[in-house]
Short mmCIF file of C-alpha atoms in Angstrom, two decimals:
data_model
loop_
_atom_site.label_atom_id
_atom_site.label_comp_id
_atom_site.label_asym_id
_atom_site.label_seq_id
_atom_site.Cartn_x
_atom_site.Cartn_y
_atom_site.Cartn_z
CA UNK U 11 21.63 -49.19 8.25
CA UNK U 12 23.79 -46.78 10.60
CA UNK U 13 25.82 -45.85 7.95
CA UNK U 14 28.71 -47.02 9.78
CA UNK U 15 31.11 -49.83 9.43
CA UNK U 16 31.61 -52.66 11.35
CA UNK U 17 35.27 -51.08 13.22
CA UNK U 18 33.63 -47.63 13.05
CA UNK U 19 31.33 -49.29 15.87
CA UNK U 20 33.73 -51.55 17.49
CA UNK U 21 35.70 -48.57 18.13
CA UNK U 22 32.67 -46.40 19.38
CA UNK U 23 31.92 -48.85 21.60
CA UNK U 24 35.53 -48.69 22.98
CA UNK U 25 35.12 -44.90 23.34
CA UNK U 26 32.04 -45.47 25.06
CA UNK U 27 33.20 -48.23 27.35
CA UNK U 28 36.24 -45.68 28.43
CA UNK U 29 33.39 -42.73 29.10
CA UNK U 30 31.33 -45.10 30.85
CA UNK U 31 33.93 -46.13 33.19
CA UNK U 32 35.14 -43.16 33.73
CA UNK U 33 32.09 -41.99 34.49
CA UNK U 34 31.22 -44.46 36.91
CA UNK U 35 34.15 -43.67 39.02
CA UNK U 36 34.31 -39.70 38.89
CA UNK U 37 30.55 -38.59 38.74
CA UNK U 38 30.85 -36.93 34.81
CA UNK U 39 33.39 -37.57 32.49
CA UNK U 40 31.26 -39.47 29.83
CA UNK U 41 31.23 -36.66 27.61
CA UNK U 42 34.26 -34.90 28.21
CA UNK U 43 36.28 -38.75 26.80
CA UNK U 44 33.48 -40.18 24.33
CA UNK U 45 31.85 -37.54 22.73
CA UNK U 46 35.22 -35.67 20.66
CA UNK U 47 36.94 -39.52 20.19
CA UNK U 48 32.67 -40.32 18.56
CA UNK U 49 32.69 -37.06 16.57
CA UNK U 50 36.49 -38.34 15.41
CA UNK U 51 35.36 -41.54 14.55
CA UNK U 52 31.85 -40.37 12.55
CA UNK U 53 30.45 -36.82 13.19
CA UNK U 54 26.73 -38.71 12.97
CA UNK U 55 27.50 -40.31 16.80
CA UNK U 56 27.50 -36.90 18.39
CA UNK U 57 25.13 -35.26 19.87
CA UNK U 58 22.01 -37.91 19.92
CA UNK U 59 23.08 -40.93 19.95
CA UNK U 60 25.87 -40.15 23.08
CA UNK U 61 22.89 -38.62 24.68
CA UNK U 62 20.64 -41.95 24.99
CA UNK U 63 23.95 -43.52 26.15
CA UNK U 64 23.89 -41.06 28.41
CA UNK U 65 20.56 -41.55 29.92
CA UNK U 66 20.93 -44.95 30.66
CA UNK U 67 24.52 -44.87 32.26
CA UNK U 68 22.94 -41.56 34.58
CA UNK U 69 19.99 -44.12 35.53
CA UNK U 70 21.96 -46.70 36.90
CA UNK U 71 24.53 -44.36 38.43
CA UNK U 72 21.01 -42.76 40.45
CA UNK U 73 20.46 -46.53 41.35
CA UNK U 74 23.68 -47.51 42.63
CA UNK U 75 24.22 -44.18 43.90
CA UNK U 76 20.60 -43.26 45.58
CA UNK U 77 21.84 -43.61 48.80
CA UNK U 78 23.99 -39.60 49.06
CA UNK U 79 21.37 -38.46 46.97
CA UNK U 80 20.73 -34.84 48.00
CA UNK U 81 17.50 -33.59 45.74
CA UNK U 82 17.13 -30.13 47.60
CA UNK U 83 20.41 -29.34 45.79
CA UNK U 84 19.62 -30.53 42.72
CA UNK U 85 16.92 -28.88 41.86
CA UNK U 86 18.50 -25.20 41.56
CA UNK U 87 20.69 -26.61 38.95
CA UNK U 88 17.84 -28.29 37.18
CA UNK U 89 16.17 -25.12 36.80
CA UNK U 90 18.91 -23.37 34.70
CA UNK U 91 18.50 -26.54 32.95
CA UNK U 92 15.71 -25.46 31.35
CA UNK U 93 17.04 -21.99 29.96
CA UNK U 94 19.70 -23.73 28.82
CA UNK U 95 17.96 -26.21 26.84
CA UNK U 96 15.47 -23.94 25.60
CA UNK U 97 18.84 -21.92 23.91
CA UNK U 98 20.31 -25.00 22.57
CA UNK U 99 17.37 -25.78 20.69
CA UNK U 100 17.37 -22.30 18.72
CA UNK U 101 21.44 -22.65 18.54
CA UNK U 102 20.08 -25.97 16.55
CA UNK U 103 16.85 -24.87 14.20
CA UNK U 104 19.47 -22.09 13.58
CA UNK U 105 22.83 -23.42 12.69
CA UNK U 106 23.53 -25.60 9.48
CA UNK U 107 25.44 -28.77 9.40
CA UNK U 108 29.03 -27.30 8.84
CA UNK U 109 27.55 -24.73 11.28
CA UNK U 110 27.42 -27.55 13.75
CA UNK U 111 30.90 -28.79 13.47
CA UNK U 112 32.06 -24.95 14.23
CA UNK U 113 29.90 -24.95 17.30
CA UNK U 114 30.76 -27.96 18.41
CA UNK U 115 34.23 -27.68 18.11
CA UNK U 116 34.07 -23.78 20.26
CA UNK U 117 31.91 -25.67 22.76
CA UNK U 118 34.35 -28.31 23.40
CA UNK U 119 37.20 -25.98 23.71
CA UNK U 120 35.13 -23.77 26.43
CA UNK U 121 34.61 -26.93 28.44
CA UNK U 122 38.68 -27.85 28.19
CA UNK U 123 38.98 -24.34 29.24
CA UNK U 124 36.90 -24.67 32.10
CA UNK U 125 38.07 -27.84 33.47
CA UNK U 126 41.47 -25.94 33.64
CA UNK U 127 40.64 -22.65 34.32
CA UNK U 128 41.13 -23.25 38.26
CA UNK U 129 37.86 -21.71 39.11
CA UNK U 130 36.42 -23.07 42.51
CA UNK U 131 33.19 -22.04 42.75
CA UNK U 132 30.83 -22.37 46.12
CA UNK U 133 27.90 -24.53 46.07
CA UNK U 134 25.23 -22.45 46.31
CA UNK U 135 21.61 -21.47 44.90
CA UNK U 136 22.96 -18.89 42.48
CA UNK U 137 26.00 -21.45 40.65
CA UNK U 138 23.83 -24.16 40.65
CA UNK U 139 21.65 -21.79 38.63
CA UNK U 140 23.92 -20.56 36.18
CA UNK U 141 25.87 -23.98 35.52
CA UNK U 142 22.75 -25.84 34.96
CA UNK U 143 22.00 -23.54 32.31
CA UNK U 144 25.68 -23.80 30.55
CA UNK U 145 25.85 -27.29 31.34
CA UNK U 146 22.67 -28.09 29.63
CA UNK U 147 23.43 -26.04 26.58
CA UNK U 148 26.53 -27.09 26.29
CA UNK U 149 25.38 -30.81 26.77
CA UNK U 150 22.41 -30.71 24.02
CA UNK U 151 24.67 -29.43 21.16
CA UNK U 152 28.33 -31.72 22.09
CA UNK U 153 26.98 -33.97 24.55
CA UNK U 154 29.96 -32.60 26.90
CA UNK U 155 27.51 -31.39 29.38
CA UNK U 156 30.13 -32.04 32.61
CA UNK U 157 32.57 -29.32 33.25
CA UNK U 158 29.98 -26.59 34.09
CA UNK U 159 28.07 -28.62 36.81
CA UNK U 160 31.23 -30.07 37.60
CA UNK U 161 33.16 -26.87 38.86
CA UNK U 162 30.49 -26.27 41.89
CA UNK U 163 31.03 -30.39 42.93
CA UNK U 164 34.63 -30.63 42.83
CA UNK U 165 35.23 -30.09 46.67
CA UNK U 166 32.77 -32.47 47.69
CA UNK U 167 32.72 -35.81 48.63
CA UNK U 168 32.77 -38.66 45.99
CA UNK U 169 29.63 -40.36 46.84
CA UNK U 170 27.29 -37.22 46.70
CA UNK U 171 28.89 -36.17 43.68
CA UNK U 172 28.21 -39.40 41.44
CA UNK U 173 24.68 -39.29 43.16
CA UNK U 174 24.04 -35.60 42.45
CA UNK U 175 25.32 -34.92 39.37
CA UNK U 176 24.22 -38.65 38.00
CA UNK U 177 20.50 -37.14 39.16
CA UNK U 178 21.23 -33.66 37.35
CA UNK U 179 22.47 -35.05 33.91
CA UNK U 180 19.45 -37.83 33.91
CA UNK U 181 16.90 -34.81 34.06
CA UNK U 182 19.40 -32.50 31.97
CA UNK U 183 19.72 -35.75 29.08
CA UNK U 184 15.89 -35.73 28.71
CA UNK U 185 15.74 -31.94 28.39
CA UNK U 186 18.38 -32.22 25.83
CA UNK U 187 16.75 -35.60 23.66
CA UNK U 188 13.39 -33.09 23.60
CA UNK U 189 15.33 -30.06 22.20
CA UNK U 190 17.20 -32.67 19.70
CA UNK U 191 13.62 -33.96 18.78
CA UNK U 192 12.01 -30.44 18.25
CA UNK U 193 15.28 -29.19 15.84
CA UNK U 194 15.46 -32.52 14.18
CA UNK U 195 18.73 -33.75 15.55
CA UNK U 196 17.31 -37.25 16.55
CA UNK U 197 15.18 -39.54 14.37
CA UNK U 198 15.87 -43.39 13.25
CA UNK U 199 19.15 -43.56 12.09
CA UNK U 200 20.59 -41.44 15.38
CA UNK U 201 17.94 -44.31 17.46
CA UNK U 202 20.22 -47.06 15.32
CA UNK U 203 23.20 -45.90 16.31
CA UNK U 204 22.58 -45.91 19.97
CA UNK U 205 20.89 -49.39 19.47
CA UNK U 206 24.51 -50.52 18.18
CA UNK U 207 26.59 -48.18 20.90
CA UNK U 208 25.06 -49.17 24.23
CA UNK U 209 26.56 -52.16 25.40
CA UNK U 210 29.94 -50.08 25.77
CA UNK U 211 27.89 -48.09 28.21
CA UNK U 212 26.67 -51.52 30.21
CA UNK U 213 30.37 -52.91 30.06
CA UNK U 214 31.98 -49.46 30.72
CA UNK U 215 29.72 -49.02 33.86
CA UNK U 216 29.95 -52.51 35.58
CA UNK U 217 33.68 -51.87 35.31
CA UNK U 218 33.30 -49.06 37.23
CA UNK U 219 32.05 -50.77 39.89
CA UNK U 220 35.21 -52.92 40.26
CA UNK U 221 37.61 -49.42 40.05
CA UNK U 222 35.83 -46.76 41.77
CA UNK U 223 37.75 -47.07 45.25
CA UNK U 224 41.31 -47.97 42.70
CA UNK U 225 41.23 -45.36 39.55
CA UNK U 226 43.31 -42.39 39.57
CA UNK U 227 40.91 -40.09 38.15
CA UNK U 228 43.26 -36.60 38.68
CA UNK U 229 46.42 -38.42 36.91
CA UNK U 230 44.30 -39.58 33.96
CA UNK U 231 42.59 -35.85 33.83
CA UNK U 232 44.89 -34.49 31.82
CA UNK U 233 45.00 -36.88 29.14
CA UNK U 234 41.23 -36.77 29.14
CA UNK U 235 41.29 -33.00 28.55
CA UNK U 236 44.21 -33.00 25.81
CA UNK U 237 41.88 -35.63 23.64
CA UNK U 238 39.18 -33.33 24.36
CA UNK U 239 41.08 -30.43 23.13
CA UNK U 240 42.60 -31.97 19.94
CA UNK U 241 39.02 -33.25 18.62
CA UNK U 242 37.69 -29.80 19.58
CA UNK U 243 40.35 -27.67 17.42
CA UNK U 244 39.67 -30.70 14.95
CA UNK U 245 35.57 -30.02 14.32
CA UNK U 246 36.65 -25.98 14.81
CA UNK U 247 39.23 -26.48 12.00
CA UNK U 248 37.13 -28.81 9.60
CA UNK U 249 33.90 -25.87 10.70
CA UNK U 250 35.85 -22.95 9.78
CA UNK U 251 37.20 -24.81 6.08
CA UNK U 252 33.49 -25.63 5.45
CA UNK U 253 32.50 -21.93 5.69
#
Protein backbone atom coordinates (compact mmCIF):
# COMPACT_ATOMS: atom_id res chain seq x y z
CA UNK A 1 0.00 0.00 0.00
CA UNK A 2 3.12 2.49 0.22
CA UNK A 3 4.47 1.24 -2.70
CA UNK A 4 7.50 0.38 -0.92
CA UNK A 5 9.17 -2.77 0.12
CA UNK A 6 9.66 -4.17 3.24
CA UNK A 7 13.91 -3.05 3.37
CA UNK A 8 12.93 0.11 1.45
CA UNK A 9 11.25 0.96 4.97
CA UNK A 10 13.56 -0.72 7.28
CA UNK A 11 16.13 1.39 5.82
CA UNK A 12 14.00 4.69 5.96
CA UNK A 13 13.46 4.12 9.26
CA UNK A 14 17.28 3.88 9.83
CA UNK A 15 17.67 7.21 7.97
CA UNK A 16 15.14 8.59 10.08
CA UNK A 17 16.38 7.24 13.38
CA UNK A 18 20.00 8.91 12.39
CA UNK A 19 18.01 12.48 11.59
CA UNK A 20 16.13 12.13 14.63
CA UNK A 21 19.05 11.75 16.78
CA UNK A 22 20.87 14.03 15.35
CA UNK A 23 18.41 16.28 15.67
CA UNK A 24 17.82 15.84 19.17
CA UNK A 25 21.31 16.69 20.04
CA UNK A 26 22.14 19.73 17.62
CA UNK A 27 18.74 21.67 17.33
CA UNK A 28 18.23 20.86 13.17
CA UNK A 29 19.88 18.36 11.34
CA UNK A 30 16.79 16.10 10.56
CA UNK A 31 16.65 17.19 7.16
CA UNK A 32 19.99 17.99 6.23
CA UNK A 33 20.83 13.57 7.07
CA UNK A 34 17.24 11.99 6.26
CA UNK A 35 15.73 13.75 3.65
CA UNK A 36 18.68 13.14 0.47
CA UNK A 37 19.48 9.31 2.10
CA UNK A 38 14.86 9.11 1.79
CA UNK A 39 14.90 10.66 -1.70
CA UNK A 40 17.94 7.88 -2.37
CA UNK A 41 16.07 5.22 -1.08
CA UNK A 42 12.42 6.18 -2.93
CA UNK A 43 11.90 9.76 -4.28
CA UNK A 44 7.99 9.27 -2.90
CA UNK A 45 9.49 9.76 1.02
CA UNK A 46 10.54 13.31 0.33
CA UNK A 47 9.00 16.11 0.88
CA UNK A 48 5.60 14.98 2.85
CA UNK A 49 6.07 12.25 4.48
CA UNK A 50 9.71 13.67 6.20
CA UNK A 51 7.61 16.63 6.98
CA UNK A 52 4.98 14.81 9.44
CA UNK A 53 8.15 13.17 10.87
CA UNK A 54 9.16 16.33 11.28
CA UNK A 55 6.34 17.73 13.20
CA UNK A 56 6.29 15.31 15.71
CA UNK A 57 10.13 15.11 16.50
CA UNK A 58 9.87 19.45 16.66
CA UNK A 59 6.89 18.79 19.28
CA UNK A 60 8.68 16.86 21.62
CA UNK A 61 11.94 18.74 21.18
CA UNK A 62 9.46 22.14 22.33
CA UNK A 63 8.51 19.78 25.30
CA UNK A 64 11.73 18.69 26.49
CA UNK A 65 13.19 21.84 25.53
CA UNK A 66 10.40 24.55 26.81
CA UNK A 67 12.40 25.58 29.45
CA UNK A 68 15.21 28.25 27.07
CA UNK A 69 12.37 28.87 25.07
CA UNK A 70 12.69 32.48 23.89
CA UNK A 71 9.25 33.28 21.75
CA UNK A 72 10.03 37.12 21.29
CA UNK A 73 12.77 35.81 18.96
CA UNK A 74 10.95 33.49 17.27
CA UNK A 75 8.47 35.18 15.97
CA UNK A 76 10.52 37.48 13.41
CA UNK A 77 11.62 34.32 11.84
CA UNK A 78 8.15 32.93 11.74
CA UNK A 79 7.03 35.76 9.82
CA UNK A 80 9.35 35.22 6.76
CA UNK A 81 7.91 31.91 7.24
CA UNK A 82 5.03 32.78 5.68
CA UNK A 83 6.52 34.41 2.38
CA UNK A 84 8.40 31.62 2.13
CA UNK A 85 5.77 29.13 2.18
CA UNK A 86 3.48 31.05 0.19
CA UNK A 87 6.55 30.76 -2.77
CA UNK A 88 7.02 27.16 -2.25
CA UNK A 89 3.59 26.45 -2.95
CA UNK A 90 3.67 28.19 -6.55
CA UNK A 91 7.39 26.58 -7.01
CA UNK A 92 4.97 23.31 -6.52
CA UNK A 93 1.46 23.93 -8.64
CA UNK A 94 4.26 25.04 -11.08
CA UNK A 95 6.96 22.49 -11.46
CA UNK A 96 6.34 18.87 -12.87
CA UNK A 97 7.56 15.71 -11.35
CA UNK A 98 11.06 15.50 -13.11
CA UNK A 99 10.79 19.27 -12.44
CA UNK A 100 10.85 18.35 -8.80
CA UNK A 101 13.84 16.17 -8.75
CA UNK A 102 15.83 19.28 -10.51
CA UNK A 103 14.64 21.53 -7.76
CA UNK A 104 15.22 19.45 -5.22
CA UNK A 105 18.46 18.46 -6.07
CA UNK A 106 19.60 22.75 -6.58
CA UNK A 107 17.91 23.21 -3.19
CA UNK A 108 19.92 20.69 -1.46
CA UNK A 109 23.12 21.85 -2.92
CA UNK A 110 22.30 25.66 -1.74
CA UNK A 111 21.81 24.35 1.78
CA UNK A 112 25.41 22.25 1.59
CA UNK A 113 26.61 25.50 0.37
CA UNK A 114 25.38 27.36 3.13
CA UNK A 115 26.31 25.21 5.92
CA UNK A 116 29.90 25.77 4.53
CA UNK A 117 29.89 29.00 3.29
CA UNK A 118 31.33 30.44 6.75
CA UNK A 119 28.76 33.10 6.95
CA UNK A 120 28.10 34.23 10.66
CA UNK A 121 25.29 36.15 10.67
CA UNK A 122 23.94 38.37 13.88
CA UNK A 123 20.78 37.52 15.46
CA UNK A 124 18.69 40.11 14.80
CA UNK A 125 15.05 41.25 13.55
CA UNK A 126 16.12 41.63 9.93
CA UNK A 127 18.03 37.71 9.55
CA UNK A 128 15.49 36.21 11.39
CA UNK A 129 13.30 37.71 8.67
CA UNK A 130 14.99 36.72 5.70
CA UNK A 131 16.03 33.05 6.89
CA UNK A 132 12.60 32.22 7.91
CA UNK A 133 11.57 32.90 4.54
CA UNK A 134 14.52 30.66 2.81
CA UNK A 135 14.27 28.24 5.44
CA UNK A 136 10.65 27.67 4.92
CA UNK A 137 10.89 27.48 1.19
CA UNK A 138 13.55 25.55 1.16
CA UNK A 139 11.94 23.18 3.84
CA UNK A 140 8.38 22.73 1.94
CA UNK A 141 9.97 21.57 -1.39
CA UNK A 142 13.27 19.12 0.22
CA UNK A 143 12.27 19.02 3.68
CA UNK A 144 15.97 20.44 4.40
CA UNK A 145 14.56 23.44 6.01
CA UNK A 146 17.82 23.82 8.66
CA UNK A 147 20.78 25.58 7.30
CA UNK A 148 19.06 28.98 6.73
CA UNK A 149 17.65 29.36 10.33
CA UNK A 150 20.59 27.66 11.41
CA UNK A 151 23.32 30.28 10.33
CA UNK A 152 21.75 33.15 12.77
CA UNK A 153 21.81 30.25 15.92
CA UNK A 154 25.14 28.92 15.52
CA UNK A 155 26.86 31.17 18.23
CA UNK A 156 24.40 30.56 20.74
CA UNK A 157 24.02 28.40 23.42
CA UNK A 158 22.83 24.73 22.94
CA UNK A 159 19.80 24.78 25.01
CA UNK A 160 18.10 27.92 23.37
CA UNK A 161 18.97 26.69 20.13
CA UNK A 162 17.13 23.15 20.27
CA UNK A 163 14.29 25.21 22.05
CA UNK A 164 14.15 27.97 19.42
CA UNK A 165 14.63 26.52 16.38
CA UNK A 166 12.54 23.16 17.58
CA UNK A 167 9.62 26.10 18.12
CA UNK A 168 10.43 27.71 14.55
CA UNK A 169 10.41 24.42 12.42
CA UNK A 170 7.06 23.12 14.41
CA UNK A 171 5.23 26.38 13.11
CA UNK A 172 7.42 26.38 9.77
CA UNK A 173 6.35 22.18 9.28
CA UNK A 174 2.63 23.16 9.45
CA UNK A 175 3.08 26.06 7.03
CA UNK A 176 4.81 23.69 4.79
CA UNK A 177 2.07 20.36 5.20
CA UNK A 178 -0.66 23.35 4.13
CA UNK A 179 1.31 24.44 1.00
CA UNK A 180 1.93 20.49 0.26
CA UNK A 181 -1.94 20.06 0.71
CA UNK A 182 -2.98 23.09 -1.55
CA UNK A 183 -0.33 21.82 -4.63
CA UNK A 184 -1.21 18.25 -4.06
CA UNK A 185 2.03 17.00 -2.66
CA UNK A 186 0.34 15.16 0.34
CA UNK A 187 -2.68 12.84 0.18
CA UNK A 188 -3.03 8.98 1.41
CA UNK A 189 -0.28 7.24 0.16
CA UNK A 190 2.37 10.22 1.41
CA UNK A 191 -0.07 9.82 5.08
CA UNK A 192 1.00 5.82 4.65
CA UNK A 193 4.29 6.36 4.40
CA UNK A 194 4.72 8.45 7.44
CA UNK A 195 2.36 5.93 9.26
CA UNK A 196 5.22 3.26 8.41
CA UNK A 197 8.36 5.91 8.98
CA UNK A 198 7.66 7.33 12.44
CA UNK A 199 8.87 5.10 14.92
CA UNK A 200 12.53 5.93 13.59
CA UNK A 201 11.62 9.42 14.67
CA UNK A 202 10.41 8.10 18.41
CA UNK A 203 13.62 5.79 18.63
CA UNK A 204 15.94 8.39 16.96
CA UNK A 205 14.75 11.06 19.53
CA UNK A 206 14.81 9.12 22.90
CA UNK A 207 18.38 8.35 21.84
CA UNK A 208 19.05 11.71 21.82
CA UNK A 209 18.31 12.12 25.11
CA UNK A 210 21.01 9.64 26.25
CA UNK A 211 23.84 11.59 23.75
CA UNK A 212 23.10 15.15 23.83
CA UNK A 213 25.83 16.14 26.57
CA UNK A 214 28.33 13.01 24.58
CA UNK A 215 27.84 13.47 20.54
CA UNK A 216 30.34 15.21 18.58
CA UNK A 217 28.10 17.03 16.40
CA UNK A 218 31.08 19.37 14.52
CA UNK A 219 33.25 16.04 13.75
CA UNK A 220 30.23 14.21 12.31
CA UNK A 221 29.24 17.64 10.26
CA UNK A 222 31.10 16.97 7.56
CA UNK A 223 30.04 13.64 6.77
CA UNK A 224 26.50 14.87 7.19
CA UNK A 225 27.07 17.54 4.53
CA UNK A 226 29.06 15.22 1.94
CA UNK A 227 25.79 12.71 2.00
CA UNK A 228 23.85 15.73 1.60
CA UNK A 229 25.83 16.82 -1.30
CA UNK A 230 26.10 13.47 -3.18
CA UNK A 231 22.13 12.84 -3.05
CA UNK A 232 21.76 16.50 -4.10
CA UNK A 233 24.05 16.26 -7.41
CA UNK A 234 22.18 12.76 -7.56
CA UNK A 235 18.26 14.22 -7.95
CA UNK A 236 20.14 17.36 -10.03
CA UNK A 237 21.70 14.72 -12.33
CA UNK A 238 18.65 12.24 -12.65
CA UNK A 239 16.42 16.14 -13.05
CA UNK A 240 18.53 17.39 -15.73
CA UNK A 241 18.45 13.56 -17.80
CA UNK A 242 14.63 13.71 -17.38
CA UNK A 243 14.42 17.08 -19.19
Amino acid sequence: MTDLTLLQIILANLALLAGACLQGVAGYGIGTLAAPLLFLISPILVPAPLILNAVILTILMVVRNRGALQIREVRFAIGGGVAGTLLAGGTLVLISPKGFELVFGILILIGVLLSVAGLRPTLNARNSVLAGAASTYMGTITAVGGPPIALIYQNQKGPLVRANMSAFFLVASFFSIAALVASGYLGQRELQLFAVTFPGVLIGFWLSGKLVNRMPFDGLKPIILGIAAVAGAAALIRGLMSL
